[in-house]
Coordinates of N, CA, C and O in Angstrom, one line a residue:
T1 N 0.8 -1.2 0.0 CA 0.0 0.0 0.0 C 0.9 1.2 0.0 O 2.1 1.2 0.2
V2 N 0.3 2.4 -0.2 CA 1.0 3.6 -0.2 C 1.5 3.9 1.2 O 2.7 4.4 1.3
L3 N 0.8 3.6 2.2 CA 1.3 3.8 3.6 C 2.5 3.0 3.8 O 3.5 3.5 4.5
D4 N 2.6 1.7 3.4 CA 3.8 0.9 3.5 C 5.0 1.5 2.8 O 6.1 1.5 3.3
L5 N 4.7 2.1 1.6 CA 5.8 2.8 0.9 C 6.3 4.0 1.7 O 7.5 4.2 1.8
K6 N 5.4 4.7 2.3 CA 5.8 5.9 3.1 C 6.7 5.4 4.3 O 7.7 6.1 4.6
K7 N 6.3 4.4 4.9 CA 7.0 3.8 6.1 C 8.4 3.4 5.6 O 9.4 3.6 6.3
A8 N 8.5 2.7 4.5 CA 9.8 2.2 3.9 C 10.7 3.4 3.6 O 11.9 3.4 3.8
L9 N 10.1 4.5 3.0 CA 10.9 5.6 2.7 C 11.5 6.3 4.0 O 12.6 6.7 4.0
R10 N 10.6 6.4 5.0 CA 11.0 6.9 6.2 C 12.2 6.1 6.8 O 13.2 6.7 7.3
R11 N 12.1 4.8 6.8 CA 13.1 3.9 7.4 C 14.4 4.1 6.6 O 15.5 4.2 7.2
H12 N 14.3 4.1 5.3 CA 15.5 4.2 4.4 C 16.2 5.5 4.7 O 17.4 5.5 4.8
V13 N 15.5 6.6 4.8 CA 16.1 7.9 5.0 C 16.7 8.0 6.4 O 17.9 8.5 6.6
Q14 N 16.1 7.4 7.4 CA 16.7 7.4 8.7 C 18.0 6.6 8.8 O 18.9 7.0 9.4
L15 N 18.0 5.4 8.2 CA 19.2 4.6 8.1 C 20.3 5.3 7.4 O 21.5 5.3 7.8
R16 N 20.0 6.0 6.3 CA 21.0 6.7 5.5 C 21.6 7.9 6.3 O 22.8 8.1 6.3
Q17 N 20.7 8.6 7.0 CA 21.2 9.7 7.8 C 22.1 9.2 8.9 O 23.1 9.9 9.3
A18 N 21.7 8.1 9.5 CA 22.5 7.5 10.6 C 23.9 7.1 10.1 O 24.9 7.4 10.8
R19 N 24.0 6.5 8.9 CA 25.2 6.1 8.4 C 26.1 7.3 8.0 O 27.3 7.3 8.2
Q20 N 25.5 8.4 7.5 CA 26.3 9.5 7.0 C 26.5 10.5 8.1 O 27.2 11.5 7.9
G21 N 25.9 10.3 9.3 CA 26.0 11.3 10.4 C 25.4 12.6 10.1 O 25.8 13.6 10.6
G22 N 24.3 12.6 9.4 CA 23.6 13.9 9.1 C 22.6 14.2 10.1 O 22.8 13.9 11.3
V23 N 21.6 14.9 9.7 CA 20.5 15.4 10.7 C 19.9 14.1 11.4 O 19.6 13.1 10.8
Q24 N 19.8 14.2 12.7 CA 19.3 13.1 13.5 C 17.8 13.0 13.4 O 17.3 11.9 13.5
H25 N 17.1 14.1 13.3 CA 15.6 14.0 13.4 C 15.0 14.8 12.2 O 15.4 16.0 12.0
L26 N 14.1 14.2 11.5 CA 13.3 14.9 10.5 C 11.8 14.8 11.0 O 11.4 13.8 11.5
S27 N 11.1 15.9 10.8 CA 9.7 15.9 11.1 C 8.9 15.3 9.9 O 8.6 16.0 9.0
W28 N 8.6 14.0 10.1 CA 7.8 13.4 9.0 C 6.4 13.9 8.9 O 5.8 13.9 7.9
K29 N 5.9 14.3 10.0 CA 4.5 14.9 10.0 C 4.5 16.2 9.1 O 3.6 16.4 8.3
Y30 N 5.6 17.0 9.2 CA 5.7 18.2 8.4 C 5.9 17.8 6.9 O 5.3 18.4 6.0
I31 N 6.7 16.8 6.7 CA 7.0 16.3 5.3 C 5.7 15.9 4.6 O 5.4 16.3 3.5
W32 N 4.9 15.0 5.3 CA 3.7 14.5 4.7 C 2.6 15.6 4.5 O 1.8 15.5 3.7
R33 N 2.7 16.6 5.4 CA 1.8 17.7 5.3 C 2.1 18.7 4.2 O 1.3 19.3 3.6
T34 N 3.4 18.8 3.9 CA 3.9 19.8 2.9 C 4.1 19.2 1.5 O 4.1 19.9 0.5
Y35 N 4.4 17.9 1.4 CA 4.7 17.3 0.1 C 3.7 16.1 -0.3 O 3.3 15.4 0.6
H36 N 3.6 15.9 -1.6 CA 2.9 14.7 -2.1 C 3.9 13.8 -2.6 O 4.9 14.2 -3.2
L37 N 3.6 12.5 -2.5 CA 4.4 11.5 -3.2 C 3.8 11.4 -4.6 O 2.5 11.4 -4.7
T38 N 4.6 11.4 -5.7 CA 4.0 11.2 -7.0 C 4.7 10.1 -7.8 O 5.8 9.8 -7.5
Y39 N 3.9 9.6 -8.7 CA 4.5 8.6 -9.6 C 3.8 8.9 -11.0 O 2.6 8.9 -11.1
A40 N 4.7 9.1 -12.0 CA 4.2 9.4 -13.4 C 3.2 10.5 -13.4 O 2.2 10.5 -14.1
G41 N 3.5 11.6 -12.6 CA 2.6 12.7 -12.6 C 1.3 12.6 -11.8 O 0.5 13.5 -11.7
E42 N 1.1 11.4 -11.2 CA -0.1 11.2 -10.4 C 0.2 11.2 -8.9 O 1.2 10.6 -8.5
K43 N -0.6 11.9 -8.1 CA -0.4 12.0 -6.7 C -0.8 10.7 -6.0 O -1.9 10.2 -6.4
L44 N 0.0 10.2 -5.1 CA -0.4 9.0 -4.4 C -1.1 9.5 -3.1 O -0.5 9.5 -2.0
A45 N -2.3 9.9 -3.3 CA -3.0 10.6 -2.2 C -3.7 9.6 -1.2 O -3.8 9.9 0.0
D46 N -4.2 8.5 -1.6 CA -4.9 7.5 -0.8 C -3.9 6.5 -0.2 O -3.4 5.7 -0.9
D47 N -3.7 6.6 1.2 CA -2.8 5.7 1.8 C -3.2 4.2 1.8 O -2.4 3.4 1.9
R48 N -4.5 4.0 1.6 CA -5.0 2.6 1.7 C -4.9 1.9 0.3 O -5.1 0.7 0.2
K49 N -4.7 2.7 -0.8 CA -4.6 2.1 -2.1 C -3.4 1.3 -2.3 O -2.3 1.6 -1.8
K50 N -3.5 0.2 -3.0 CA -2.3 -0.6 -3.3 C -1.5 0.0 -4.4 O -2.0 0.7 -5.3
L51 N -0.2 -0.2 -4.4 CA 0.7 0.4 -5.3 C 0.4 -0.1 -6.7 O 0.6 0.6 -7.7
R52 N 0.0 -1.4 -6.8 CA -0.4 -2.0 -8.1 C -1.5 -1.2 -8.8 O -1.5 -1.1 -10.0
E53 N -2.4 -0.6 -8.0 CA -3.5 0.2 -8.6 C -2.9 1.5 -9.3 O -3.6 2.0 -10.2
Y54 N -1.8 2.0 -8.8 CA -1.1 3.1 -9.5 C -0.2 2.7 -10.6 O 0.3 3.5 -11.3
G55 N 0.0 1.4 -10.7 CA 0.9 0.9 -11.7 C 2.4 0.9 -11.3 O 3.3 0.8 -12.1
I56 N 2.6 1.0 -10.0 CA 4.0 1.0 -9.5 C 4.5 -0.4 -9.3 O 3.8 -1.3 -8.8
R57 N 5.7 -0.7 -9.8 CA 6.4 -2.0 -9.6 C 7.8 -1.8 -9.0 O 8.2 -0.6 -8.8
N58 N 8.5 -2.9 -8.8 CA 9.8 -2.8 -8.2 C 10.7 -1.9 -9.1 O 10.6 -1.9 -10.3
R59 N 11.6 -1.2 -8.5 CA 12.6 -0.3 -9.1 C 12.0 0.9 -9.8 O 12.7 1.7 -10.5
D60 N 10.7 1.2 -9.7 CA 10.1 2.4 -10.2 C 10.4 3.6 -9.3 O 10.6 3.4 -8.1
E61 N 10.5 4.7 -9.9 CA 10.9 5.9 -9.1 C 9.7 6.8 -8.8 O 8.9 7.1 -9.6
V62 N 9.6 7.1 -7.5 CA 8.6 8.0 -7.0 C 9.3 9.3 -6.6 O 10.5 9.3 -6.3
S63 N 8.6 10.4 -6.6 CA 9.2 11.7 -6.2 C 8.3 12.5 -5.3 O 7.1 12.2 -5.2
F64 N 8.9 13.5 -4.7 CA 8.1 14.4 -3.9 C 7.8 15.6 -4.7 O 8.6 16.1 -5.5
I65 N 6.6 16.2 -4.5 CA 6.2 17.4 -5.1 C 5.5 18.3 -4.0 O 4.7 17.7 -3.2
K66 N 5.8 19.5 -4.0 CA 5.3 20.4 -3.0 C 3.8 20.6 -3.2 O 3.4 20.9 -4.3
K67 N 3.1 20.6 -2.1 CA 1.6 20.8 -2.2 C 1.4 22.3 -2.3 O 2.2 23.2 -1.8
L68 N 0.4 22.7 -3.1 CA 0.0 24.1 -3.3 C -0.9 24.5 -2.1 O -1.7 23.7 -1.6
R69 N -0.8 25.8 -1.8 CA -1.7 26.3 -0.8 C -3.1 26.3 -1.2 O -3.4 26.6 -2.4
K70 N -4.0 26.2 -0.3 CA -5.4 26.2 -0.7 C -6.0 27.6 -0.6 O -5.5 28.4 0.1

């Protein structure tokens, strides 16, 4: 699911930061409030949706895009 992907991203970034000795704490609440995860121009907005429904497979690249103000 999209939620599992978000958790995996969080874990990956935390491990990478620990290895490189970078910033110890990131506010993930702020990140998810400020950015959308996107794949092929489509926002991954529903956390319960399966990645397969968006057409995401292994080794596909997702990116962050800044949310616009309402």
